[in-house]
Short mmCIF file of C-alpha atoms in Angstrom, two decimals:
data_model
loop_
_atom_site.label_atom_id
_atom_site.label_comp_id
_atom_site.label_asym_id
_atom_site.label_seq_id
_atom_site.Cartn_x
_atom_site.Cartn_y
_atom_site.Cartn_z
CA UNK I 1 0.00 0.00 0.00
CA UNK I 2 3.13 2.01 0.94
CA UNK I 3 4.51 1.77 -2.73
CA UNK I 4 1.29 2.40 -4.42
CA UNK I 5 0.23 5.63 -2.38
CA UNK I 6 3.54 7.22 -2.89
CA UNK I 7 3.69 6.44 -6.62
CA UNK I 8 -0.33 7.83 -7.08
CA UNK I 9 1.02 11.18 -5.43
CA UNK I 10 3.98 11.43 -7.30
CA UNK I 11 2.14 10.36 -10.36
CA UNK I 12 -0.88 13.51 -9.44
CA UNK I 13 2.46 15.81 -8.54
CA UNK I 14 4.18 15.40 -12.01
CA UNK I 15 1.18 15.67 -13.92
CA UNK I 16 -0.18 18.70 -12.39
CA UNK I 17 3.66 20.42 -11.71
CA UNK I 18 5.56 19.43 -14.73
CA UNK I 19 5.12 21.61 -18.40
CA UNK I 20 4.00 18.81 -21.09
CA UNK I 21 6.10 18.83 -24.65
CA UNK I 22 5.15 20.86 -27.02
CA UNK I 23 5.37 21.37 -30.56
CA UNK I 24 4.51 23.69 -32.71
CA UNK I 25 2.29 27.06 -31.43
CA UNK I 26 0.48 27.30 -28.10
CA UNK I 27 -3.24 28.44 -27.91
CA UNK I 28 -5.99 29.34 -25.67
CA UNK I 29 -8.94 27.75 -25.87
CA UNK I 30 -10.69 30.79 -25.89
CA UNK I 31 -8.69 31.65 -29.37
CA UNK I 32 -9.32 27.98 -30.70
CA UNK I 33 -13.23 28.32 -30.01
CA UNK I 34 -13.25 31.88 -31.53
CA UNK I 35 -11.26 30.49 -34.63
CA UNK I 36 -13.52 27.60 -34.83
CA UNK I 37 -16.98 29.09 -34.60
CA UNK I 38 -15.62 32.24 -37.14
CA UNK I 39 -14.68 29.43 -39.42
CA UNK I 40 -18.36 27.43 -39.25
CA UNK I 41 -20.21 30.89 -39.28
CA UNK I 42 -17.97 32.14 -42.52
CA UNK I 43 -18.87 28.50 -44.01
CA UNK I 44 -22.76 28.84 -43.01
CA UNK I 45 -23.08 32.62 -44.34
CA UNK I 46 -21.50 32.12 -47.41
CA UNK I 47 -23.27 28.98 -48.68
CA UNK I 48 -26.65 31.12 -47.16
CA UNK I 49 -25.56 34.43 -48.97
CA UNK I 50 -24.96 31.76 -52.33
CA UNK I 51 -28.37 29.94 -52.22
CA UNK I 52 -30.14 33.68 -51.53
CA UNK I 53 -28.05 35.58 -54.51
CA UNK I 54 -29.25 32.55 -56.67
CA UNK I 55 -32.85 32.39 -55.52
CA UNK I 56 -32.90 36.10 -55.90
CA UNK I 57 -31.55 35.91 -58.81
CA UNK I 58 -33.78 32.88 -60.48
CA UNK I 59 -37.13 34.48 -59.22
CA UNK I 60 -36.08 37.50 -61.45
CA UNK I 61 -35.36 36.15 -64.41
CA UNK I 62 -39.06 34.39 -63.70
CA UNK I 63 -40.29 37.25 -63.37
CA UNK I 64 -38.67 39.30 -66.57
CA UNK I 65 -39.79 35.62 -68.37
CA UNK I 66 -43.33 35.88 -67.66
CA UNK I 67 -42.81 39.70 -68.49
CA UNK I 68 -41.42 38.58 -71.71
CA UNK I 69 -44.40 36.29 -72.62
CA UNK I 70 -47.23 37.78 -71.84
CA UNK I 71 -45.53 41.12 -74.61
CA UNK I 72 -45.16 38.49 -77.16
CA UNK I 73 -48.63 37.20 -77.00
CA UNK I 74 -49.80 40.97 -77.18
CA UNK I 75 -47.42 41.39 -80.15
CA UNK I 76 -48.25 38.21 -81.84
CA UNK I 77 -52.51 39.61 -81.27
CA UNK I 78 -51.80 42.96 -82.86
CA UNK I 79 -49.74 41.33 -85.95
CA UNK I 80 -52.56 38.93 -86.70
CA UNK I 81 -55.24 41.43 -86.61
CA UNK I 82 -53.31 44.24 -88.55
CA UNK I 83 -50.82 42.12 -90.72
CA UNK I 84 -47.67 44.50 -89.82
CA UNK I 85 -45.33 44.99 -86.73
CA UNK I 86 -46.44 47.59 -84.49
CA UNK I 87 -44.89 46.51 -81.39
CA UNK I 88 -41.66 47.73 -79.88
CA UNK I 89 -38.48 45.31 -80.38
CA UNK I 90 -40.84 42.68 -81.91
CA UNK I 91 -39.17 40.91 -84.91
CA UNK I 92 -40.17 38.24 -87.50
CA UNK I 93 -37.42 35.18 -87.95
CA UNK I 94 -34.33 37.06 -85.82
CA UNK I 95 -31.01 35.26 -87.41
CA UNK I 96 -29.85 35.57 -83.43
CA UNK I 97 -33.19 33.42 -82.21
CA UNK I 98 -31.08 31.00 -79.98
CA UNK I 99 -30.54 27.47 -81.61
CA UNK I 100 -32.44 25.58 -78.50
CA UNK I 101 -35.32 28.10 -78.61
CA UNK I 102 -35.29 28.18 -82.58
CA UNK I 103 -36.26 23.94 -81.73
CA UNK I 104 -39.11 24.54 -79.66
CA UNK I 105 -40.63 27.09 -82.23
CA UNK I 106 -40.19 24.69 -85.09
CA UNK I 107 -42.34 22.13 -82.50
CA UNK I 108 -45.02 24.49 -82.59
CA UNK I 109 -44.57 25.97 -79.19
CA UNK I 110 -44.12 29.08 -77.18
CA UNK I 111 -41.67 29.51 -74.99
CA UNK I 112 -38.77 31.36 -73.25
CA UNK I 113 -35.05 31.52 -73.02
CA UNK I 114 -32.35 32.97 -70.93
CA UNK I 115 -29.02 33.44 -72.38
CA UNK I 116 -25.53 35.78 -71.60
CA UNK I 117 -23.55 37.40 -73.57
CA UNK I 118 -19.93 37.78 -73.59
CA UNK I 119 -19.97 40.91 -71.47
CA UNK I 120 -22.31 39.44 -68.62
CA UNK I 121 -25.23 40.82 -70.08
CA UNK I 122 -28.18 38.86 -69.36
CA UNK I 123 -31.04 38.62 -72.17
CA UNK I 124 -34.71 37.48 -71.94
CA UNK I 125 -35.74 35.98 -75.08
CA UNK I 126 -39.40 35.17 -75.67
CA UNK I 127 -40.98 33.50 -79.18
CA UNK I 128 -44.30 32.14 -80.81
CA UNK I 129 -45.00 30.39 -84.09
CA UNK I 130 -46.96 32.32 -86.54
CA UNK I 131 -50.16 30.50 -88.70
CA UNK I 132 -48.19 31.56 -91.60
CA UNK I 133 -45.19 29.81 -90.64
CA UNK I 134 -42.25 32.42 -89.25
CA UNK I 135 -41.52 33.03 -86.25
CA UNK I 136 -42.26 36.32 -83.86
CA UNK I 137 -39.78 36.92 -80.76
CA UNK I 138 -39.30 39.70 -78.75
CA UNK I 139 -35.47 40.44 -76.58
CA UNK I 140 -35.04 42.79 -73.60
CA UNK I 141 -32.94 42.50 -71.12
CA UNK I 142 -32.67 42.52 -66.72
CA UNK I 143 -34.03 46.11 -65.93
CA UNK I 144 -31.93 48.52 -63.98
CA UNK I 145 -33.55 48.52 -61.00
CA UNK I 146 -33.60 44.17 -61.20
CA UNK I 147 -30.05 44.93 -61.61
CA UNK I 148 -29.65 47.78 -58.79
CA UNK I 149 -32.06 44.89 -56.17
CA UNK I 150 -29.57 42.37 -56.47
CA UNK I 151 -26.51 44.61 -56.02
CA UNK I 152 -28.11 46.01 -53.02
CA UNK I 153 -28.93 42.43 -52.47
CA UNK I 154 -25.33 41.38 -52.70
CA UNK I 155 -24.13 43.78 -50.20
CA UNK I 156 -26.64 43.31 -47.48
CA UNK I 157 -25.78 39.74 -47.79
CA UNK I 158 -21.57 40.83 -47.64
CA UNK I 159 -22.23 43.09 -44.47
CA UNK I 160 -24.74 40.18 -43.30
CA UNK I 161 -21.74 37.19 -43.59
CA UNK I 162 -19.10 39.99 -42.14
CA UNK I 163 -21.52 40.70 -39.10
CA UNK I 164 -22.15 36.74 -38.46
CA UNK I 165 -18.31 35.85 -38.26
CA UNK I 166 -17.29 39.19 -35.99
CA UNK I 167 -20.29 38.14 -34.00
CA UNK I 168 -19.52 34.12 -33.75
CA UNK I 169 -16.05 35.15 -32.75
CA UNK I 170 -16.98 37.24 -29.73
CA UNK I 171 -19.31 34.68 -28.68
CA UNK I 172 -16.39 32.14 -28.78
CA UNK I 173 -13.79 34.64 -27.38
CA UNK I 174 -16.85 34.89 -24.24
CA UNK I 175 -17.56 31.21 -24.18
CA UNK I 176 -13.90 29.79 -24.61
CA UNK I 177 -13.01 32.62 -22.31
CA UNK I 178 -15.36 31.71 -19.32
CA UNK I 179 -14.41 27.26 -20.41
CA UNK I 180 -10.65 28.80 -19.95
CA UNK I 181 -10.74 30.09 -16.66
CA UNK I 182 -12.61 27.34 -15.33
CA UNK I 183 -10.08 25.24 -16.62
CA UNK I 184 -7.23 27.26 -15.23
CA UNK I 185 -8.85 27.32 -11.81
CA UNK I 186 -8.87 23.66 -11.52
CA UNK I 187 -5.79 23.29 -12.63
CA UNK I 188 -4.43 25.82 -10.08
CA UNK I 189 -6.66 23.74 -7.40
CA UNK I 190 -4.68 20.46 -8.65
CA UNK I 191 -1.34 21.65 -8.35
CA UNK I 192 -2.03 22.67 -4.55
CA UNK I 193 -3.91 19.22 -3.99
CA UNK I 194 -0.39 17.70 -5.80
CA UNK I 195 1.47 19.96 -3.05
CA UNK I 196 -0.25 18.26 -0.34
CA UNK I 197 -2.90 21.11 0.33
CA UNK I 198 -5.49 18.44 1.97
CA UNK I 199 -8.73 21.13 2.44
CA UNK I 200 -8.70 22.47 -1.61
CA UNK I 201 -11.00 20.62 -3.43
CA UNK I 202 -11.14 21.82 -7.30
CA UNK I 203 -15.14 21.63 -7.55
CA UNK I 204 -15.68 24.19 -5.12
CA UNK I 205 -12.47 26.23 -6.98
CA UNK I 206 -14.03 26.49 -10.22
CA UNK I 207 -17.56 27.82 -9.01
CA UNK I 208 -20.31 28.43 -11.12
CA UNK I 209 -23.77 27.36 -11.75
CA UNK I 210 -23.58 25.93 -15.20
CA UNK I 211 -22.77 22.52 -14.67
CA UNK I 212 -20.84 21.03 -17.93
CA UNK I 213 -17.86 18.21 -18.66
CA UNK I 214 -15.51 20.96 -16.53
CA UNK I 215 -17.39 20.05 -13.31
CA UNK I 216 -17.50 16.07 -14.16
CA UNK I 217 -13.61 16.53 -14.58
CA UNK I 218 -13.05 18.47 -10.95
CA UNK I 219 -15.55 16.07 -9.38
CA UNK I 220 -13.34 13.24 -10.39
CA UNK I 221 -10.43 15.25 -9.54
CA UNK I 222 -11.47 15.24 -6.25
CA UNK I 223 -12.99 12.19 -5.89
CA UNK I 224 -9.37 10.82 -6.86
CA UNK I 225 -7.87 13.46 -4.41
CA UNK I 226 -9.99 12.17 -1.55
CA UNK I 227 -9.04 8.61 -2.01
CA UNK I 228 -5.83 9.14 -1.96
CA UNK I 229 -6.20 11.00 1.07
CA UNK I 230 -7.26 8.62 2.68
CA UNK I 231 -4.71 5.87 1.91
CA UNK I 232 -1.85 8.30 2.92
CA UNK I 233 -3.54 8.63 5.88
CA UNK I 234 -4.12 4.75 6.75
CA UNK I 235 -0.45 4.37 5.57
CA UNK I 236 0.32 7.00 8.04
CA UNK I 237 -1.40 5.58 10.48
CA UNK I 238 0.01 1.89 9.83
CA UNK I 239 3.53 3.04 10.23
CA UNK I 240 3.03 5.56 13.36
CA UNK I 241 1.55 1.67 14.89
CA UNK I 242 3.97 -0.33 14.21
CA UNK I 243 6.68 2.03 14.82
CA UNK I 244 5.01 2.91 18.32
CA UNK I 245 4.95 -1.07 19.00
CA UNK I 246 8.64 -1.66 18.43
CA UNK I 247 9.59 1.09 20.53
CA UNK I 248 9.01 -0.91 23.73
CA UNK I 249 10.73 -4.22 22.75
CA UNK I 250 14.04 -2.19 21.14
CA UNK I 251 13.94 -0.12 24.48
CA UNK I 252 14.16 -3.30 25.95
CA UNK I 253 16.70 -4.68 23.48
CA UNK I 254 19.02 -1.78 24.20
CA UNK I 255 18.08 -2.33 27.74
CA UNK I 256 19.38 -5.88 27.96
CA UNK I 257 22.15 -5.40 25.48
CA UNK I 258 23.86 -3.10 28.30
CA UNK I 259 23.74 -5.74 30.99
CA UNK I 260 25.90 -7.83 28.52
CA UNK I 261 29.61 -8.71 29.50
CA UNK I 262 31.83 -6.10 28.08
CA UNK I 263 33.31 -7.23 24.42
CA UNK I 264 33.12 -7.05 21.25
CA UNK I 265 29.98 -8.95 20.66
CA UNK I 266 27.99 -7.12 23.35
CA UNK I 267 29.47 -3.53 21.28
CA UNK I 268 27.94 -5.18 18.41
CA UNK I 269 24.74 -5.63 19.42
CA UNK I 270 24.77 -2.10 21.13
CA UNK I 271 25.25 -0.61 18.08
CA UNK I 272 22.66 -2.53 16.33
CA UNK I 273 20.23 -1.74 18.91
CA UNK I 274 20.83 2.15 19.17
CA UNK I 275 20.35 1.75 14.84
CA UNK I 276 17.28 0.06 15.53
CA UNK I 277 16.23 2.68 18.08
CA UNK I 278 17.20 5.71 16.32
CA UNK I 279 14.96 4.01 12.83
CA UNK I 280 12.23 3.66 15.08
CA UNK I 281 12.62 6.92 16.49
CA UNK I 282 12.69 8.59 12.70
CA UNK I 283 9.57 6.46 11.29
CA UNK I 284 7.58 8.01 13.95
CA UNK I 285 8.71 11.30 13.43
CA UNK I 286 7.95 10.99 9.84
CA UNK I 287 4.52 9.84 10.80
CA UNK I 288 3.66 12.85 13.14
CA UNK I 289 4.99 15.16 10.23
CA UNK I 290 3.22 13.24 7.60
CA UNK I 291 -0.15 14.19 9.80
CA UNK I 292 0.16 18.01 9.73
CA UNK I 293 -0.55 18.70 13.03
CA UNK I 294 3.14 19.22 14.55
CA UNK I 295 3.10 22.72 16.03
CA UNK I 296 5.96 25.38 15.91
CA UNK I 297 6.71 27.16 18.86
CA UNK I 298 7.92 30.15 17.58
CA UNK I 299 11.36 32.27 19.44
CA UNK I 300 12.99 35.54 18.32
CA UNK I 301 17.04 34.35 17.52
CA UNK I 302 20.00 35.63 15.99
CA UNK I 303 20.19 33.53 13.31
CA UNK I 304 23.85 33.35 12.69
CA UNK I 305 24.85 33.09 16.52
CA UNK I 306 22.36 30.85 16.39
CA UNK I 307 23.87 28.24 13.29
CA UNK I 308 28.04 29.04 14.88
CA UNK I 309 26.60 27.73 18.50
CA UNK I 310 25.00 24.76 17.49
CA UNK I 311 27.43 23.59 14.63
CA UNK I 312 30.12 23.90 16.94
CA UNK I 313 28.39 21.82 19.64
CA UNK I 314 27.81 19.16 17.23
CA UNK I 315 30.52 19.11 15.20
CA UNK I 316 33.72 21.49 15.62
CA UNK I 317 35.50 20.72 12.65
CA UNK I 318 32.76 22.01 10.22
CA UNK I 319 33.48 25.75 8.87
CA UNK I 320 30.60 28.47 9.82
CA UNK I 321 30.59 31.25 8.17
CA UNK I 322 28.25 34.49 9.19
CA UNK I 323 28.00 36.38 5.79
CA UNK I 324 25.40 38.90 7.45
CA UNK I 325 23.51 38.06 10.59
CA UNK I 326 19.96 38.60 10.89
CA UNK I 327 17.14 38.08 13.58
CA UNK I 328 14.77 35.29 13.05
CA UNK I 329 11.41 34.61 13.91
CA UNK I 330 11.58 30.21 14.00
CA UNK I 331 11.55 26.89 16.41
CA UNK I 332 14.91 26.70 17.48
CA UNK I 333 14.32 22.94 18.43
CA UNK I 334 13.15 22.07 14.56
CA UNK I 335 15.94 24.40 12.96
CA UNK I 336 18.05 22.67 14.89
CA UNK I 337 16.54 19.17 13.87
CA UNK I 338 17.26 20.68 10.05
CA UNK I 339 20.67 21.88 10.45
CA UNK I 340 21.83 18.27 12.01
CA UNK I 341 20.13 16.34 9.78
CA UNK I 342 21.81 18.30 6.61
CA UNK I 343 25.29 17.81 8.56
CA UNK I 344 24.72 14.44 9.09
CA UNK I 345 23.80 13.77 5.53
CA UNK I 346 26.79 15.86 4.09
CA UNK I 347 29.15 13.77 6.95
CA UNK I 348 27.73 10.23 5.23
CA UNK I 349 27.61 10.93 1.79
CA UNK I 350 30.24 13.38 0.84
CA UNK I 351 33.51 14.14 1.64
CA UNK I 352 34.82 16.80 3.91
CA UNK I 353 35.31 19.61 4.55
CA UNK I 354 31.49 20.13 4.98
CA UNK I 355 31.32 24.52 5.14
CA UNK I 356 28.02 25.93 6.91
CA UNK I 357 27.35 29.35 5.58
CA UNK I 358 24.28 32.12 7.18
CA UNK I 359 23.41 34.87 4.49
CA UNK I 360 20.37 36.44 6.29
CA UNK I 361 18.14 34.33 6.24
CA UNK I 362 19.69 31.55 4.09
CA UNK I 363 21.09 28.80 5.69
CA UNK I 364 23.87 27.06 3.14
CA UNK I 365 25.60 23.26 3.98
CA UNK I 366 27.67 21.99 1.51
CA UNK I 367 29.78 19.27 1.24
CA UNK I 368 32.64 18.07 -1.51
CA UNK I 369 31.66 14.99 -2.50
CA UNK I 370 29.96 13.43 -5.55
CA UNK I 371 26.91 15.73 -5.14
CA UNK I 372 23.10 14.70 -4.71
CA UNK I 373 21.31 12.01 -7.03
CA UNK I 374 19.78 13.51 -9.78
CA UNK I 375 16.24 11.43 -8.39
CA UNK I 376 16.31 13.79 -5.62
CA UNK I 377 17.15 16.73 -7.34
CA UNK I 378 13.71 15.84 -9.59
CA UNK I 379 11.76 14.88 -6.74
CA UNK I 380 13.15 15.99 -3.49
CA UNK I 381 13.76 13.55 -0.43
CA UNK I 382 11.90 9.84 -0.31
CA UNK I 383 12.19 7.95 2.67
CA UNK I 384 13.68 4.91 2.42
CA UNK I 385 15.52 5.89 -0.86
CA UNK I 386 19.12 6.67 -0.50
CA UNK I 387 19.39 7.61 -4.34
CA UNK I 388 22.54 6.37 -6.28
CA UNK I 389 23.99 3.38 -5.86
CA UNK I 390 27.58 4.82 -4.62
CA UNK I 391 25.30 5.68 -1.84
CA UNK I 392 23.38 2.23 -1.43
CA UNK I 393 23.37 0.75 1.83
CA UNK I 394 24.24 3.72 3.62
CA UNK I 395 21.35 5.47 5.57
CA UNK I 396 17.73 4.72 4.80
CA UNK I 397 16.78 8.19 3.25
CA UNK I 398 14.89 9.40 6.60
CA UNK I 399 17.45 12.30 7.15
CA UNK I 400 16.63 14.61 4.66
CA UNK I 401 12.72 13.43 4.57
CA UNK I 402 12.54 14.54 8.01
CA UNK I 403 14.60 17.75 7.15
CA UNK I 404 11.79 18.53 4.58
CA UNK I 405 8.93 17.90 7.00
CA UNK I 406 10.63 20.38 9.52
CA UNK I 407 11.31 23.05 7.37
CA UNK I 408 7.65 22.59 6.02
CA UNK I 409 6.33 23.21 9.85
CA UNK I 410 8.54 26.31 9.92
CA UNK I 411 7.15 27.75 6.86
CA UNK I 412 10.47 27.36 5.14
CA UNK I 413 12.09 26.14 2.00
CA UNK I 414 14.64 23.43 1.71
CA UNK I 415 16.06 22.84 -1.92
CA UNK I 416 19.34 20.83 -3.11
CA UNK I 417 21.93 21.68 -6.09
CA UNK I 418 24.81 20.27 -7.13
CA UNK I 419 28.29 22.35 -7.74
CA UNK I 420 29.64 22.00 -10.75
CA UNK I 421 32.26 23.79 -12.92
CA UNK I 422 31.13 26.82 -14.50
CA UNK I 423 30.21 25.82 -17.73
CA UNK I 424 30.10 22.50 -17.89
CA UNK I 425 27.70 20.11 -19.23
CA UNK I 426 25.04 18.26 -17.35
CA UNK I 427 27.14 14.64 -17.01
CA UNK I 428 30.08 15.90 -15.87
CA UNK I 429 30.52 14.89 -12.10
CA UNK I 430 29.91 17.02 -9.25
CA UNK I 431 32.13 18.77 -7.32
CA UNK I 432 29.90 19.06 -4.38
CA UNK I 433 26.37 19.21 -2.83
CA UNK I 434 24.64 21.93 -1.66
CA UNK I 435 21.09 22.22 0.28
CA UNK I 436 19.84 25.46 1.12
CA UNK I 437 17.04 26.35 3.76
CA UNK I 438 15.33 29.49 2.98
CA UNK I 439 13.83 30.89 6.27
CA UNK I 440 10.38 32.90 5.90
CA UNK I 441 10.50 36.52 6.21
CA UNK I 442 6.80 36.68 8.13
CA UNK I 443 6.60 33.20 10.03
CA UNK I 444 3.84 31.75 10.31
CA UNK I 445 3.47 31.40 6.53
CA UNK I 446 0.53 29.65 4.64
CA UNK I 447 2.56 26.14 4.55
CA UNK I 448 -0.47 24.37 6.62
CA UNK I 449 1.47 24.12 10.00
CA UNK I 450 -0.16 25.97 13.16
CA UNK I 451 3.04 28.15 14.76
CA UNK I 452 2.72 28.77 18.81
CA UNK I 453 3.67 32.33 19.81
CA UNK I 454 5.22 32.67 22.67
CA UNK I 455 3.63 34.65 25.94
CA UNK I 456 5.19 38.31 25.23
CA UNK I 457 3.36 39.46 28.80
CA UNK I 458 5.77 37.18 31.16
CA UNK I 459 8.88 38.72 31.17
CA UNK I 460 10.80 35.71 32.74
CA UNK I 461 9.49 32.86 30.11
CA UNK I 462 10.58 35.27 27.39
CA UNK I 463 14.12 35.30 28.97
CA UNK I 464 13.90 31.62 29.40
CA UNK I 465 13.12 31.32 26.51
CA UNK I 466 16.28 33.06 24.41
CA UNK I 467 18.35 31.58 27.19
CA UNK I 468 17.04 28.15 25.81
CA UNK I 469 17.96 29.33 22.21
#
């Protein structure tokens, strides 16, 4: 369960933290859905503005057809009656009568035809057969104010198609705007559920009443946040157990390992003991930390004075170094946990001479060894994951875990580097390691830990207090 819960949160962390691959240009959604619907609505107006120019255009030419017919059956009236031509642009066997109309004359039938010239002119041909065997037709053309109505046509339907695309954009710049934000909120909800904030929940991030596939997406979000929740916690809780059950039988251990004869054996077994007791000891740390509800009790210190007090208790051969001293608001008895942990880490797995520097309120503790694996300097510190296998077997990767947890109580940073030469290329080896605790400026800070000020009123406990610092 162990394995799976820390891959799932990993897995949530690196999807919701780390920038995807791209190719090619990046896009809001808002600009996609604009583009999209301005491409449909230019496609829709200009088939609509097609079909109307044509429909416009055929019910004229019925019109001017009709027009045409019902002159040449007046014309062909008047000829029969008076035996001569009396009617304007009436004509007996026209050499330009159209071929296809010239056939349905020599059928015996009236009828009309539409043809263009060369120069786009349109003419309206109409013809009837004569009793005496030639053939009467009369040819006019589209009238200027046909031709004017389908200009003005034309250009309603132009201003129409420009007004439907501006229009279909802004409505997808407004939808795809509002689908964008929503989107961006529960993103920005993930990545602080992926951080380990355990009270966001991205449904109640993105808001809104609409409910579409954005709130089955945050629902499942969360539903997926809460279940992993809960198996961190029962992992937590599994390992504070059994860790608080083996206290009492190493205790005992250790106990009965002293009353051994002196020797080597009995040293051996003393020193197993104390490893066993000190493992214990961490696991149930990590537990407590894992929880969130460790408590900082928070002490004005001279930061500086501080690091040169406590690095010389613990180890006097390590180099401090007070670049420019500063006054701290911070748990003395956690800093403390940080700074030993780092020193310890730097004493196992790199090389002296380990240097402590205090810039303000950056804390500095390198070493001169093969630097950090390049697994932690992706992820940061896993417990029970000493990293490369130069440093296999050495430690069980509870150090700097538990140096993370503290400075996450304290509101502060902890991040690792590796020194290299300047210049050079990723694979060449490291010329030392480097972790860096970044104090807060205003403590407490929003980091989800629950900082205990100290009672300013009693002047003695606030002596005590910096005494105990």
């Amino acid at each position: 369960m162990r394995g799976f819960c820390r891959a799932a949160r990993e897995n949530l962390r690196r999807l919701t933290t780390t920038p995807l691959r791209r190719t090619g240009i990046r896009t809001g959604l808002r600009w996609k859905l604009s583009a999209a619907i301005a491409l449909v609505g230019a496609l829709i107006a200009v088939a609509l503005s097609l079909v109307v120019h044509n429909a416009a255009r055929v019910s004229m030419l019925d019109n001017a057809r009709d027009l045409a017919d019902d002159r040449v059956m007046i014309a062909q009236r008047n000829y029969e009656l008076s035996g001569r031509l009396n009617f304007p642009n009436a004509q007996i066997d026209d050499p330009g009568l159209p071929a296809e109309l010239r056939r349905k004359m020599e059928a015996g039938r009236r009828a009309t035809y539409v043809s263009e010239r060369p120069n786009g002119v349109t003419d309206i041909w109409a013809a009837v057969p004569l009793k005496d065997g030639h053939v009467m037709s009369l040819r006019s053309g589209l009238t200027d104010r046909s031709a004017d109505i389908l200009k003005d046509l034309d250009q309603a339907l132009v201003i129409g198609s420009i007004a439907v695309v501006l229009g279909g954009s802004a409505l997808g710049v407004l939808i795809g705007g509002h689908l964008s934000r929503r989107l961006r909120k529960a993103a920005t909800a993930a990545n602080e559920v992926a951080k380990g904030e355990p009270d966001v929940r991205v449904r109640d991030a993105i808001g809104g009443v609409v409910r579409d596939e954005t709130d089955d997406l945050a629902s499942a979000v969360d539903a997926m946040a809460d279940a992993l929740q809960q198996r961190l916690e029962a992992e937590r809780r599994v390992t504070a157990d059994i860790a608080h059950e083996l206290r009492t039988p190493v205790t005992g251990l250790l106990t009965a390992a002293e009353l051994l004869p002196p020797g080597r054996p009995t040293e051996l077994v003393l020193d197993r003991a104390k490893a066993m007791r000190t493992l214990v000891e961490d696991v149930l740390e990590v537990a407590r930390l894992d929880g969130a509800s460790e408590r900082a009790e928070l002490q004005d210190i001279m930061l500086g004075d501080f690091v040169t007090r406590r690095v010389a208790a613990k180890d006097p051969d390590v180099e401090v170094r007070v670049i420019h001293e500063s006054e701290v608001t911070t748990d003395p008895r956690r800093l403390e946990r940080v700074l030993f942990n780092l020193l310890a880490n730097a004493a196992r797995h790199g090389r002296p001479p380990v240097e402590v520097s205090v810039e303000g309120r950056v804390i500095r503790v390198r070493d001169h060894g093969t630097g950090f694996p390049e697994d932690l300097l992706a992820d940061g510190p896993s417990r029970f994951r000493t990293g490369s296998s130069d440093r296999a077997g050495r430690g069980h990767g509870l150090g700097l875990t538990i140096a993370a947890g503290q400075a996450r109580v304290l509101g502060a940073r902890l991040t690792f580097r590796n020194v290299r030469p300047v210049g050079a290329p990723g694979h060449v080896q490291a010329e030392g390691a480097v972790a860096v605790l970044w104090l807060p400026e205003h403590a407490p800070t929003n980091t989800g830990s629950y900082p205990m000020l100290p009672d300013r009123s009693s002047p003695s406990q606030d002596m005590s207090s910096r005494g105990a610092s």
